Structures are given as structure tokens and as C-alpha cells.
Short mmCIF file of C-alpha atoms and ligand atoms in Angstrom, two decimals:
data_model
loop_
_atom_site.label_atom_id
_atom_site.label_comp_id
_atom_site.label_asym_id
_atom_site.label_seq_id
_atom_site.Cartn_x
_atom_site.Cartn_y
_atom_site.Cartn_z
CA MET T 370 10.58 24.11 -0.16
CA SER T 371 11.60 26.07 -3.23
CA ASP T 372 11.89 23.13 -5.61
CA TYR T 373 8.67 21.42 -4.57
CA PRO T 374 6.69 21.40 -7.84
CA ALA T 375 3.56 23.33 -8.75
CA LEU T 376 0.58 21.03 -8.31
CA SER T 377 -2.22 20.21 -10.74
CA MET T 378 -4.58 17.45 -11.79
CA ILE T 379 -3.87 15.68 -15.09
CA ILE T 380 -7.12 15.22 -17.03
CA ALA T 381 -7.12 14.01 -20.64
CA GLY T 382 -3.39 14.74 -20.77
CA GLU T 383 -3.79 18.36 -19.66
CA HIS T 384 -2.51 19.91 -16.46
CA VAL T 385 -5.58 21.33 -14.75
CA THR T 386 -5.25 23.97 -12.05
CA GLY T 387 -6.68 27.28 -10.85
CA GLY T 388 -10.06 28.32 -12.27
CA GLY T 389 -11.51 29.12 -8.86
CA ARG T 390 -11.31 25.47 -7.75
CA ARG T 391 -11.05 24.61 -4.06
CA THR T 392 -7.52 23.75 -2.95
CA HIS T 393 -5.87 21.51 -0.39
CA ALA T 394 -2.80 22.77 1.48
CA VAL T 395 0.04 20.24 1.30
CA VAL T 396 2.14 20.20 4.49
CA ASN T 397 5.71 19.06 5.13
CA PRO T 398 5.30 16.73 8.14
CA ALA T 399 8.84 17.44 9.33
CA THR T 400 8.15 21.17 9.76
CA GLY T 401 4.38 21.61 9.73
CA GLU T 402 4.82 24.19 6.94
CA VAL T 403 2.56 24.47 3.91
CA ILE T 404 4.62 23.63 0.81
CA GLY T 405 1.99 23.56 -1.93
CA HIS T 406 -1.63 24.10 -2.91
CA LEU T 407 -3.42 21.31 -4.72
CA PRO T 408 -6.47 22.02 -6.91
CA LEU T 409 -9.48 19.83 -6.12
CA ALA T 410 -11.86 18.46 -8.72
CA ASP T 411 -15.38 19.72 -9.16
CA PRO T 412 -18.04 17.46 -10.73
CA ALA T 413 -17.34 18.84 -14.23
CA ASP T 414 -13.66 17.85 -13.89
CA LEU T 415 -14.65 14.33 -12.91
CA ASP T 416 -17.06 14.08 -15.85
CA ARG T 417 -14.32 15.16 -18.23
CA ALA T 418 -12.03 12.54 -16.73
CA LEU T 419 -14.74 9.88 -17.15
CA ASP T 420 -15.32 10.81 -20.80
CA ALA T 421 -11.61 10.63 -21.44
CA ALA T 422 -11.32 7.30 -19.62
CA ALA T 423 -14.05 5.84 -21.87
CA ARG T 424 -12.18 7.07 -24.97
CA GLY T 425 -8.88 5.90 -23.54
CA PHE T 426 -10.21 2.42 -22.92
CA ALA T 427 -11.68 2.15 -26.42
CA ARG T 428 -8.21 2.90 -27.76
CA TRP T 429 -5.95 1.12 -25.27
CA ARG T 430 -7.84 -2.19 -25.18
CA ARG T 431 -6.76 -2.59 -28.82
CA SER T 432 -3.10 -1.73 -28.16
CA SER T 433 -0.49 -4.40 -28.79
CA ALA T 434 1.46 -6.00 -25.99
CA ALA T 435 4.59 -4.45 -27.50
CA GLU T 436 3.06 -0.98 -27.26
CA ARG T 437 2.16 -1.47 -23.58
CA ALA T 438 5.60 -2.90 -22.84
CA HIS T 439 7.26 0.04 -24.60
CA VAL T 440 5.38 2.53 -22.39
CA LEU T 441 6.05 0.62 -19.16
CA GLU T 442 9.74 0.14 -19.93
CA GLY T 443 10.10 3.77 -20.99
CA ALA T 444 8.43 4.97 -17.79
CA ALA T 445 10.72 2.74 -15.73
CA ARG T 446 13.75 4.34 -17.39
CA LEU T 447 12.43 7.85 -16.78
CA LEU T 448 11.66 7.07 -13.13
CA LEU T 449 15.25 5.91 -12.68
CA GLU T 450 16.58 9.11 -14.28
CA ARG T 451 14.31 11.19 -12.04
CA GLN T 452 14.78 9.02 -8.93
CA ASP T 453 16.47 11.62 -6.75
CA MET T 454 14.02 14.45 -7.55
CA ILE T 455 10.97 12.20 -7.08
CA ALA T 456 12.32 10.77 -3.82
CA ARG T 457 13.10 14.21 -2.38
CA ASN T 458 9.61 15.48 -3.10
CA ALA T 459 8.14 12.34 -1.54
CA VAL T 460 10.12 13.05 1.65
CA ARG T 461 8.94 16.67 1.66
CA GLU T 462 5.29 15.72 1.45
CA GLN T 463 5.27 12.41 3.35
CA GLY T 464 8.19 12.45 5.80
CA LYS T 465 9.92 9.08 5.29
CA THR T 466 13.70 8.96 4.97
CA LEU T 467 15.30 9.72 1.61
CA ALA T 468 16.79 6.21 1.50
CA GLU T 469 13.30 4.69 1.85
CA ALA T 470 11.85 7.02 -0.77
CA ARG T 471 14.60 6.10 -3.22
CA VAL T 472 13.83 2.42 -2.69
CA GLU T 473 10.16 3.19 -3.34
CA VAL T 474 11.05 4.57 -6.78
CA LEU T 475 12.96 1.35 -7.47
CA MET T 476 9.93 -0.66 -6.41
CA VAL T 477 7.87 1.02 -9.14
CA VAL T 478 10.69 0.62 -11.68
CA GLY T 479 10.75 -3.12 -10.92
CA LEU T 480 6.99 -3.41 -11.10
CA PHE T 481 6.73 -1.59 -14.45
CA ARG T 482 9.50 -3.77 -15.87
CA PHE T 483 7.79 -6.91 -14.61
CA TYR T 484 4.48 -5.86 -16.17
CA ALA T 485 6.22 -4.90 -19.42
CA GLY T 486 7.06 -8.60 -19.67
CA GLU T 487 3.89 -9.98 -18.15
CA CYS T 488 1.55 -8.13 -20.52
CA GLN T 489 3.04 -10.24 -23.32
CA ARG T 490 1.90 -13.40 -21.53
CA ILE T 491 -1.86 -12.83 -21.30
CA TYR T 492 -2.51 -16.26 -22.74
CA GLY T 493 -5.88 -17.82 -23.50
CA ARG T 494 -6.57 -21.47 -24.31
CA THR T 495 -8.38 -23.57 -26.86
CA LEU T 496 -10.58 -26.36 -25.51
CA VAL T 497 -10.63 -29.90 -26.91
CA ARG T 498 -13.69 -30.15 -29.19
CA PRO T 499 -14.85 -32.44 -32.02
CA ALA T 500 -13.70 -31.55 -35.54
CA GLY T 501 -15.52 -28.51 -36.91
CA GLN T 502 -16.17 -27.02 -33.50
CA ARG T 503 -14.00 -24.62 -31.56
CA SER T 504 -14.11 -23.14 -28.05
CA THR T 505 -11.63 -20.53 -26.95
CA VAL T 506 -11.05 -18.86 -23.61
CA THR T 507 -9.59 -15.36 -23.72
CA HIS T 508 -8.79 -12.67 -21.18
CA ALA T 509 -9.94 -9.15 -21.99
CA PRO T 510 -9.23 -5.93 -20.08
CA VAL T 511 -11.95 -5.28 -17.50
CA GLY T 512 -12.50 -1.63 -18.52
CA PRO T 513 -11.84 1.79 -16.99
CA VAL T 514 -10.56 1.51 -13.42
CA ALA T 515 -11.18 3.98 -10.58
CA ALA T 516 -8.13 3.69 -8.34
CA PHE T 517 -7.60 5.20 -4.88
CA ALA T 518 -4.10 5.26 -3.39
CA PRO T 519 -3.15 6.34 0.16
CA TRP T 520 -0.32 8.54 1.42
CA ASN T 521 1.95 6.01 3.11
CA PHE T 522 3.71 4.87 -0.09
CA PRO T 523 3.20 8.03 -2.14
CA ILE T 524 5.22 6.66 -5.09
CA GLY T 525 4.68 2.92 -4.73
CA ASN T 526 0.92 2.94 -4.29
CA PRO T 527 0.27 5.02 -7.45
CA GLY T 528 2.74 2.76 -9.27
CA ARG T 529 0.70 -0.28 -8.30
CA LYS T 530 -2.59 1.40 -9.18
CA LEU T 531 -1.34 2.40 -12.65
CA GLY T 532 0.98 -0.44 -13.71
CA ALA T 533 -1.40 -3.38 -13.77
CA PRO T 534 -4.36 -1.67 -15.54
CA ILE T 535 -2.05 -0.24 -18.21
CA ALA T 536 -0.45 -3.65 -18.79
CA ALA T 537 -3.91 -5.23 -19.03
CA GLY T 538 -5.21 -2.71 -21.61
CA CYS T 539 -7.47 -0.73 -19.27
CA SER T 540 -7.73 2.99 -18.71
CA VAL T 541 -7.45 4.33 -15.18
CA ILE T 542 -8.48 7.38 -13.20
CA LEU T 543 -6.19 7.67 -10.19
CA LYS T 544 -7.13 9.57 -7.07
CA SER T 545 -4.09 9.47 -4.90
CA ALA T 546 -4.01 10.96 -1.41
CA GLU T 547 -4.28 14.75 -1.33
CA GLU T 548 -1.46 14.78 1.27
CA THR T 549 1.12 13.43 -1.22
CA PRO T 550 0.18 14.57 -4.75
CA ALA T 551 3.61 15.40 -6.24
CA SER T 552 4.78 11.78 -5.96
CA ALA T 553 1.69 10.40 -7.70
CA LEU T 554 1.92 13.03 -10.42
CA ALA T 555 5.57 12.16 -11.03
CA VAL T 556 4.71 8.49 -11.61
CA LEU T 557 1.90 9.37 -14.02
CA GLN T 558 4.07 11.95 -15.80
CA ALA T 559 6.76 9.31 -16.44
CA LEU T 560 4.14 7.13 -18.16
CA LEU T 561 2.82 10.02 -20.25
CA ASP T 562 6.35 11.08 -21.20
CA ALA T 563 7.01 7.48 -22.26
CA GLY T 564 4.16 7.75 -24.76
CA LEU T 565 1.03 6.70 -22.88
CA PRO T 566 -1.97 8.48 -24.42
CA GLY T 567 -3.37 11.13 -22.05
CA ASP T 568 -6.83 9.62 -21.92
CA VAL T 569 -5.51 6.22 -20.76
CA ALA T 570 -4.25 7.33 -17.34
CA GLN T 571 -5.30 10.47 -15.46
CA ALA T 572 -4.91 11.94 -11.98
CA VAL T 573 -7.65 13.74 -10.09
CA PHE T 574 -7.71 15.00 -6.52
CA GLY T 575 -10.60 16.17 -4.42
CA VAL T 576 -12.73 15.61 -1.36
CA PRO T 577 -12.30 11.81 -1.18
CA ASP T 578 -15.96 11.01 -0.53
CA GLU T 579 -17.14 13.29 -3.38
CA VAL T 580 -14.69 11.81 -5.87
CA SER T 581 -15.34 8.17 -5.01
CA ARG T 582 -19.13 8.57 -5.04
CA HIS T 583 -19.01 10.36 -8.40
CA LEU T 584 -16.65 7.93 -10.12
CA LEU T 585 -18.15 4.72 -8.74
CA ALA T 586 -21.68 5.80 -9.73
CA SER T 587 -20.64 6.27 -13.35
CA PRO T 588 -21.43 3.49 -15.84
CA VAL T 589 -18.01 4.16 -17.42
CA ILE T 590 -16.12 2.62 -14.47
CA ARG T 591 -15.81 -1.18 -14.39
CA LYS T 592 -13.41 -1.73 -11.52
CA LEU T 593 -12.59 -0.27 -8.11
CA SER T 594 -9.06 -0.56 -6.80
CA PHE T 595 -8.55 0.81 -3.28
CA THR T 596 -5.73 0.74 -0.76
CA GLY T 597 -6.43 2.20 2.67
CA SER T 598 -8.27 1.52 5.89
CA THR T 599 -10.76 -1.31 6.32
CA VAL T 600 -13.54 1.10 7.28
CA VAL T 601 -13.19 3.11 4.05
CA GLY T 602 -12.68 -0.09 2.04
CA LYS T 603 -15.98 -1.50 3.27
CA HIS T 604 -17.73 1.77 2.43
CA LEU T 605 -16.32 1.81 -1.11
CA ALA T 606 -17.09 -1.88 -1.60
CA ARG T 607 -20.74 -1.09 -0.81
CA LEU T 608 -20.74 1.73 -3.38
CA ALA T 609 -19.11 -0.60 -5.93
CA THR T 610 -21.87 -3.15 -5.50
CA ASP T 611 -24.46 -0.88 -7.14
CA ASN T 612 -22.66 -1.14 -10.49
CA MET T 613 -21.38 -4.68 -9.80
CA LEU T 614 -17.80 -3.47 -10.14
CA ARG T 615 -14.82 -5.77 -9.88
CA THR T 616 -12.84 -4.88 -6.77
CA THR T 617 -9.30 -5.12 -5.49
CA LEU T 618 -9.17 -4.03 -1.86
CA GLU T 619 -5.90 -3.79 0.03
CA LEU T 620 -6.95 -2.80 3.53
CA GLY T 621 -5.67 -2.68 7.08
CA GLY T 622 -3.66 -5.25 8.98
CA HIS T 623 -2.35 -5.98 12.47
CA GLY T 624 0.72 -8.11 11.70
CA PRO T 625 1.56 -10.77 14.26
CA VAL T 626 5.20 -11.86 14.69
CA LEU T 627 5.60 -15.24 16.39
CA VAL T 628 9.01 -15.60 18.03
CA PHE T 629 9.94 -19.06 19.30
CA GLY T 630 12.62 -20.12 21.78
CA ASP T 631 14.54 -21.95 19.04
CA ALA T 632 14.88 -18.81 16.87
CA ASP T 633 18.10 -16.91 16.19
CA ILE T 634 17.02 -14.05 18.45
CA GLU T 635 19.81 -11.59 17.57
CA ARG T 636 19.20 -12.00 13.84
CA ALA T 637 15.46 -11.65 14.40
CA LEU T 638 15.95 -8.42 16.37
CA ASP T 639 18.39 -6.96 13.84
CA THR T 640 15.79 -7.60 11.14
CA VAL T 641 12.44 -6.85 12.75
CA VAL T 642 13.29 -3.62 14.59
CA PRO T 643 14.18 -1.63 11.43
CA HIS T 644 11.22 -3.31 9.69
CA LYS T 645 8.90 -2.15 12.48
CA LEU T 646 10.21 1.43 12.26
CA ARG T 647 10.22 1.63 8.45
CA ASN T 648 8.12 4.60 7.37
CA ALA T 649 7.51 5.28 11.09
CA GLY T 650 5.37 2.14 11.24
CA GLN T 651 2.87 3.52 8.74
CA VAL T 652 2.87 0.40 6.60
CA CYS T 653 -0.04 -1.99 6.10
CA VAL T 654 2.28 -5.00 6.55
CA SER T 655 4.07 -3.47 9.54
CA PRO T 656 4.72 -6.01 12.32
CA THR T 657 2.64 -4.93 15.29
CA ARG T 658 2.00 -7.74 17.80
CA PHE T 659 5.21 -9.55 18.78
CA LEU T 660 4.07 -12.82 20.36
CA VAL T 661 7.09 -14.26 22.10
CA GLU T 662 7.60 -17.63 23.75
CA GLU T 663 8.08 -17.11 27.49
CA SER T 664 11.59 -18.62 27.56
CA VAL T 665 13.00 -15.79 25.37
CA PHE T 666 10.57 -13.00 26.24
CA ASP T 667 12.87 -10.93 28.49
CA ARG T 668 15.81 -11.17 26.09
CA PHE T 669 13.68 -10.25 23.09
CA ALA T 670 11.86 -7.35 24.79
CA THR T 671 15.07 -5.89 26.25
CA GLY T 672 16.93 -6.21 22.93
CA PHE T 673 14.02 -4.68 21.03
CA ALA T 674 13.69 -1.69 23.36
CA ALA T 675 17.45 -1.02 23.26
CA ARG T 676 17.54 -1.01 19.46
CA ALA T 677 14.33 1.02 19.08
CA GLY T 678 15.44 3.56 21.70
CA ALA T 679 18.76 4.09 19.87
CA THR T 680 17.04 4.90 16.55
CA ARG T 681 17.81 8.42 15.30
CA VAL T 682 14.59 10.32 14.55
CA GLY T 683 14.79 13.38 12.29
CA ASP T 684 13.84 15.10 9.04
CA GLY T 685 13.85 12.45 6.32
CA LEU T 686 16.15 14.64 4.21
CA ASP T 687 18.83 14.53 6.95
CA PRO T 688 21.14 11.62 6.02
CA ALA T 689 21.62 10.82 9.71
CA ALA T 690 17.91 10.19 10.28
CA GLN T 691 16.86 6.55 10.55
CA MET T 692 13.16 7.36 11.01
CA GLY T 693 11.24 10.43 9.85
CA PRO T 694 8.13 12.12 11.23
CA MET T 695 4.66 10.63 11.00
CA ALA T 696 2.85 11.65 7.83
CA ASN T 697 0.13 13.91 9.20
CA ALA T 698 -1.27 15.40 12.40
CA ARG T 699 -3.80 12.55 12.79
CA ARG T 700 -1.08 9.95 13.42
CA PRO T 701 0.64 11.35 16.59
CA GLU T 702 -2.85 12.00 17.97
CA ALA T 703 -3.70 8.33 17.39
CA MET T 704 -0.41 7.27 19.04
CA ASP T 705 -1.12 9.38 22.15
CA ARG T 706 -4.59 7.83 22.43
CA LEU T 707 -3.53 4.20 21.87
CA ILE T 708 -0.45 4.33 24.13
CA GLY T 709 -2.31 6.22 26.88
CA ASP T 710 -5.09 3.64 26.83
CA ALA T 711 -2.64 0.70 26.91
CA THR T 712 -0.58 2.02 29.84
CA ALA T 713 -3.77 2.94 31.74
CA GLN T 714 -4.76 -0.72 31.38
CA GLY T 715 -1.44 -1.95 32.81
CA ALA T 716 0.90 -2.22 29.80
CA ARG T 717 4.60 -1.56 30.54
CA LEU T 718 6.23 1.22 28.52
CA LEU T 719 9.79 0.03 27.76
CA THR T 720 10.85 2.99 25.61
CA GLY T 721 9.40 6.06 23.83
CA GLY T 722 5.73 6.87 24.26
CA ALA T 723 5.90 10.58 23.44
CA ARG T 724 6.20 13.11 20.66
CA VAL T 725 9.67 14.38 19.73
CA GLY T 726 10.45 18.11 19.34
CA ASN T 727 8.01 20.97 19.10
CA HIS T 728 7.34 21.16 15.38
CA GLY T 729 6.26 18.62 12.78
CA TYR T 730 4.73 15.25 13.60
CA PHE T 731 7.65 13.34 15.12
CA PHE T 732 6.94 10.47 17.49
CA ALA T 733 9.48 8.38 19.39
CA PRO T 734 9.93 4.68 18.58
CA THR T 735 7.85 3.03 21.28
CA VAL T 736 7.77 -0.41 22.86
CA LEU T 737 4.90 -1.63 25.01
CA ALA T 738 5.12 -4.95 26.85
CA GLN T 739 2.52 -7.18 28.53
CA VAL T 740 -0.36 -5.35 26.87
CA PRO T 741 -3.78 -6.70 27.88
CA GLN T 742 -6.02 -7.98 25.10
CA SER T 743 -8.67 -5.42 26.07
CA ALA T 744 -6.40 -2.49 25.13
CA ALA T 745 -7.48 -0.69 21.95
CA ILE T 746 -4.01 -1.11 20.42
CA MET T 747 -4.36 -4.90 20.59
CA ASN T 748 -7.39 -4.64 18.34
CA GLU T 749 -7.00 -1.51 16.19
CA GLU T 750 -4.28 -1.17 13.54
CA PRO T 751 -1.71 1.11 15.26
CA PHE T 752 -0.18 2.48 12.00
CA GLY T 753 2.72 4.02 13.85
CA PRO T 754 6.15 3.33 15.41
CA VAL T 755 4.77 1.24 18.27
CA ALA T 756 5.64 -2.40 18.96
CA ILE T 757 3.58 -4.55 21.29
CA ILE T 758 5.58 -7.40 22.88
CA ASN T 759 3.64 -10.05 24.79
CA PRO T 760 4.75 -13.38 26.32
CA LEU T 761 2.82 -16.52 25.34
CA PRO T 762 3.13 -20.07 26.67
CA ASP T 763 3.22 -22.19 23.51
CA GLU T 764 2.67 -22.51 19.76
CA ALA T 765 -1.06 -23.12 20.03
CA ALA T 766 -1.58 -19.95 22.08
CA MET T 767 0.56 -17.94 19.68
CA ILE T 768 -1.38 -19.13 16.62
CA ALA T 769 -4.69 -18.47 18.38
CA GLU T 770 -3.62 -14.90 19.18
CA ALA T 771 -2.29 -14.38 15.63
CA ASN T 772 -5.69 -15.41 14.21
CA ARG T 773 -7.84 -13.69 16.87
CA LEU T 774 -8.34 -10.46 14.93
CA PRO T 775 -10.45 -10.07 11.78
CA TYR T 776 -7.36 -8.91 9.86
CA GLY T 777 -5.21 -11.20 7.74
CA LEU T 778 -2.63 -9.26 5.75
CA ALA T 779 0.97 -10.04 6.77
CA ALA T 780 2.28 -12.37 9.46
CA TYR T 781 5.82 -13.31 10.43
CA ALA T 782 7.44 -16.08 12.43
CA TRP T 783 10.95 -16.75 13.67
CA THR T 784 11.83 -20.38 14.33
CA GLU T 785 14.56 -22.78 13.21
CA ASP T 786 12.19 -25.81 13.42
CA ALA T 787 11.24 -26.83 9.86
CA ARG T 788 8.19 -28.85 10.87
CA ARG T 789 6.88 -25.91 12.89
CA GLN T 790 7.47 -23.58 9.93
CA ARG T 791 5.17 -25.78 7.82
CA ARG T 792 2.47 -25.84 10.51
CA LEU T 793 2.59 -22.06 10.83
CA ALA T 794 2.41 -21.59 7.06
CA GLU T 795 -0.75 -23.72 7.05
CA ASP T 796 -2.46 -22.43 10.16
CA ILE T 797 -1.88 -18.67 10.21
CA GLU T 798 -4.65 -16.76 8.47
CA ALA T 799 -2.79 -14.18 6.36
CA GLY T 800 -2.26 -13.33 2.72
CA MET T 801 1.52 -13.12 3.16
CA ILE T 802 3.73 -14.96 5.65
CA GLY T 803 7.43 -14.31 6.27
CA LEU T 804 9.34 -17.19 7.92
CA ASN T 805 12.66 -15.90 9.31
CA THR T 806 12.37 -12.94 6.96
CA THR T 807 10.57 -9.63 6.61
CA MET T 808 10.91 -9.58 2.80
CA ILE T 809 7.36 -10.40 1.80
CA ALA T 810 6.86 -8.30 -1.32
CA GLY T 811 8.26 -8.34 -4.84
CA ALA T 812 7.16 -7.36 -8.34
CA ASP T 813 6.53 -11.04 -9.15
CA ALA T 814 4.75 -11.93 -5.88
CA PRO T 815 1.05 -11.41 -5.18
CA PHE T 816 0.48 -8.80 -2.48
CA GLY T 817 -2.85 -8.84 -0.66
CA GLY T 818 -4.78 -10.06 2.32
CA VAL T 819 -7.65 -12.19 3.56
CA LYS T 820 -10.56 -11.54 5.95
CA TRP T 821 -10.98 -7.81 6.71
CA SER T 822 -7.62 -7.06 5.10
CA GLY T 823 -9.36 -7.23 1.75
CA HIS T 824 -9.33 -9.36 -1.34
CA GLY T 825 -7.64 -9.60 -4.69
CA ALA T 826 -3.92 -9.12 -5.09
CA GLU T 827 -1.62 -6.51 -6.55
CA ASP T 828 1.76 -7.30 -8.14
CA GLY T 829 2.65 -10.59 -9.77
CA PRO T 830 0.58 -12.24 -12.50
CA GLU T 831 -2.35 -12.09 -10.07
CA GLY T 832 -2.28 -8.29 -10.10
CA LEU T 833 -2.52 -8.28 -13.88
CA HIS T 834 -5.30 -10.88 -13.94
CA ALA T 835 -7.26 -8.75 -11.47
CA CYS T 836 -7.60 -6.25 -14.35
CA LEU T 837 -8.84 -8.86 -16.84
CA VAL T 838 -12.17 -10.59 -17.40
CA THR T 839 -12.59 -14.03 -18.91
CA LYS T 840 -14.52 -14.54 -22.13
CA THR T 841 -15.33 -17.92 -23.66
CA VAL T 842 -16.37 -18.18 -27.31
CA HIS T 843 -17.96 -21.40 -28.64
CA GLU T 844 -18.10 -21.92 -32.41
CA GLY T 845 -20.24 -24.65 -33.97
P1 LIG D 2072 -8.81 7.31 6.32
O1 LIG D 2072 -9.27 5.97 6.74
O2 LIG D 2072 -9.80 8.39 6.26
O3 LIG D 2072 -8.10 7.27 4.89
C1 LIG D 2072 -7.37 6.17 4.39
C2 LIG D 2072 -7.19 6.44 2.88
O4 LIG D 2072 -8.46 6.38 2.24
C3 LIG D 2072 -6.65 7.84 2.55
O5 LIG D 2072 -5.75 7.73 1.47
C4 LIG D 2072 -7.89 8.64 2.15
O6 LIG D 2072 -7.59 9.65 1.20
C5 LIG D 2072 -8.77 7.59 1.54
N1 LIG D 2072 -10.19 7.83 1.70
C6 LIG D 2072 -10.84 8.16 2.83
N2 LIG D 2072 -12.16 8.27 2.62
C7 LIG D 2072 -12.36 7.99 1.31
C8 LIG D 2072 -13.51 7.92 0.47
N3 LIG D 2072 -14.73 8.13 0.94
N4 LIG D 2072 -13.34 7.62 -0.84
C9 LIG D 2072 -12.10 7.38 -1.33
N5 LIG D 2072 -10.99 7.41 -0.59
C10 LIG D 2072 -11.11 7.71 0.72
O7 LIG D 2072 -7.74 7.79 7.34
P2 LIG D 2072 -6.24 8.23 7.34
O8 LIG D 2072 -6.08 9.08 8.55
O9 LIG D 2072 -5.76 8.80 6.05
O10 LIG D 2072 -5.51 6.86 7.60
C11 LIG D 2072 -5.83 6.20 8.81
C12 LIG D 2072 -5.86 4.75 8.69
O11 LIG D 2072 -5.93 4.28 7.35
C13 LIG D 2072 -4.59 4.17 9.23
O12 LIG D 2072 -4.68 4.04 10.61
C14 LIG D 2072 -4.51 2.85 8.53
O13 LIG D 2072 -5.24 1.91 9.26
C15 LIG D 2072 -5.22 3.07 7.23
N6 LIG D 2072 -4.31 3.18 6.07
C16 LIG D 2072 -3.97 2.02 5.47
C17 LIG D 2072 -3.11 2.06 4.41
C18 LIG D 2072 -2.69 0.79 3.72
O14 LIG D 2072 -1.64 0.75 3.11
N7 LIG D 2072 -3.51 -0.26 3.74
C19 LIG D 2072 -2.59 3.27 3.97
C20 LIG D 2072 -2.97 4.46 4.61
C21 LIG D 2072 -3.85 4.39 5.66
#
């Protein structure tokens, strides 16, 4: 607890704290103890941030690609130097294992390095015109961005929210989750220490609804970027409509995993079980509904439950822990409700199903089998360490179940049949599909969903272009 940092907002380059502001108590989910007090913005703070963001944009839109690349590369270097400290604080405030938190720092390092290169490739084009005429298409930064990042990737989400706007020449006001502020502040601080002007990127915290209403109503803001639940995403999208803001929305999912009889079942299990339990299942692309061909159902379900049941649950700072606690008190409550409802409706509980220990928010890796479609967990994003394993008769039934829900973020399939792989890639409604792999993200790959999982992408060239607008100039 002792080395958890003092918390502040960062407005116009200044650390803002105290002054009679309301505070939010930050809790270590492994112990339930309060580890810090976070100042929350009042309307005057938000107005100062908006003024600074307008100034920051006026300056940064004129910056050279080399200047942006210098900041992003410098921040990447600083994040690497500070990796251990940043990762430890992320574990203290969010709960995931230290190994996962360290990888999260590397994810941001990779993304900043990618955007340091990509910002030098914001090309336009010249159209073919008769002599004496000229038409050019250019891409300009969209303007100040209001960005909202959730608590599940306390380092990675702020990295995504900051990297692309900065590369594009925008300014950004980040409101990261109040549960995990130190991680977000560390990412921003690395950028500022690398030379980013203080009015280009800022961090505020507050009562989420107050902050989003205030920022999105301001004429300064030109884009909303939000990662979080579909219900909040829809609400913010409605607010964004009033000022016709550009939007990038990365919302909920309910990832189907189609497992066919011809798959390498042992390799699939060795890969998907740790992927399911990563970050205690609190991942938007977490696999949730395992749809298994009847011929291999028993083998898959038994193998899954054995591996999940053997997973060591503990404080993320304990090197022996393979899965940490859930991030906040709301999550085990949701698990109790969803699992209780499923078993009451006839689902079989193969392992887990209960909280672990008597302090913190630990929950056992859980496997439910033969879960009826009417159960809430078959329809609501579980966002926890619970796998649903259901038998299905054939490919058509599996695809129909995969596409049944309004979500379309990540989907996975395990099959050795190349023709089937192509059919699945075409027919499954999802923004990202992993065939015989769970590796579906990378700095150079667009990350985003379809249907109720949102629109627009982060990462890759697409993430940068989401922060640009197109301008065409015709000269006679
Ligand atoms: P929630 O739906 O209230 O909050 C989700 C996120 O949105 C949080 O970061 C929160 O601070 C933010 N938020 C909430 N209301 C807001 C508002 N009016 N304006 C701006 N931001 C707002 O609930 P929660 O308990 O934090 O999370 C529960 C659910 O959210 C999960 O079950 C999961 O479905 C979803 N979630 C998704 C992601 C993701 O990566 N897509 C991340 C975290 C949570």
C-alpha cells in the first residue's frame, strides 16, 4: 500500500488535487482496503480542461509528424523503464496478475511505437484533373476528443484512448475509470515527460455521468471515444448526437467459441482455458459461450473443468497466482446472480460457482454445462471467470447460436477443416475472428466490433483514421 502514488487530475499540465473537491476511495480488490483518494472534477475543472483542450488542439494540429513520433517514441521508452512500477500499481488497484499487467504495459509500448510510425503516413491524394485545375484530398485531425476508458485494462485502455488522437494531431481529455486512476495517470505522465504539451492531453476524473454530459455538451469537443458497456455506450452515443460528434464505441461482447469434432482438442483446451480466465474473465473479447459439436462435448467439457478447477486464484502480486480477484464488488455479485439463475434453470455446474476466501472480490473459475438459452447468462455479457459449454448438433446450429445475440465483438473457432474455416470467417457476425487461435489483437490490427458491440476501430491504421476527417480542395 505504501508505494501506491498520491492521486490527482492533470489539467493543462498541472496536477490538480484537494481544494475541497469530492473524492473517490480507490480500493485494492484483493484485500478490500482503501489505498488512495482520488479528487473528482467540479464543473470549473472541466471548463478549464476544455479551454486547454481547445488551445492544445490549435497548437498540436500544426505539429510535424516528427514531433508527434518523438513524443510517442519517448513515452514508449519511459513506459518500458517504468514497467514494473506501473504494473504493480495496476495490480493494486485492479487485481489482475503482475504478469498480465506487465504485458499490458508492453501493449501500450507497442501501440505508441506503431503510431509513431503511422503518423508519418497520413497520406492524401491528388485527383486527375485537366491542366490548370487541381483537386486534393487531405486528412485533418478531427479536433479535441473526449475519451472514456474503463477499469478492466487500466493501462491499455488509456493507452488506446491517448495514442491515436496524439498521432493524428488532436487534443484529448481522458476520463479513465475512477477505480483505476494511477495506471491512467502513469500513461499520461509518460507522454508529458516525453515532451507532449500539457494542454494536448489531460486526465480528469469525476462522477461519470456529470463528466460525460459536461464534456459532450461543449462545442470544443469534436469526437467521443468510449470503451465500456453497451448500455452506457448507447447513452453516450445519444448525447454525442446533439453536437454531431464523431464516435468510436468499443462496447460489450458475448464471445462464441465454436469447437468442431475435427479440432485438436487438447491444443484448444490448453489455449482457451487460460484465455477465458485472463483478467478473471473481465475482458470484452473474453470467450463466453463454448459451442461444442456433440461428438467431442464430453471430452471438451471434462478437460475444461479439470484445467479451470486447477487454476491457482490469489493476490495478483503473488507470483504463484494464475488468476487474481475480480475488479470490484459489483462483479462477484453479478456472478452469484448469473450462476444462481443458470443452475435454477437446469444448467450443470462442473466446477467453481462460489466466492473464494472472506476478503477481497475473489471468485472461483466456474464452468457451466448444458445451459438453457433462457438463462440470463446466455444473453447478458458475463464479464467474469465463467465458461458456458453447450453441445450442438452441427455447423449450421453452431453458427446460428453464435449470431443469435445482438453482440458482435470477438468470435473463435477450432477446426482443422480449411473449407469450414472460410465459411465461418464469412458467416460469423463479429469484428474479430480467431481461427485456431486466441491472439486477435495487435498494434497493427483494427480492434472493434459490429452490431451492439459498437463501431469504429482502435489500433491499426483504422484507429488513426478514426481521429481524422477528410477534406477535399478543388482549385480552378
Ligand atoms: P458500467 O456499465 O456502469 O460502466 C462501464 C464503464 O463505463 C465504466 O468504466 C464507467 O466508469 C463508465 N461509465 C458509466 N457510466 C458512464 C457515463 N454516464 N459517462 C461516462 N462513462 C460512464 O458498469 P461497470 O460495473 O463498471 O461494468 C459493468 C459492465 O460494463 C460489464 O459487465 C461489462 O459488460 C462492461 N464493461 C465493458 C468493458 C469493455 O472493455 N468493453 C470494460 C468494462 C466494463
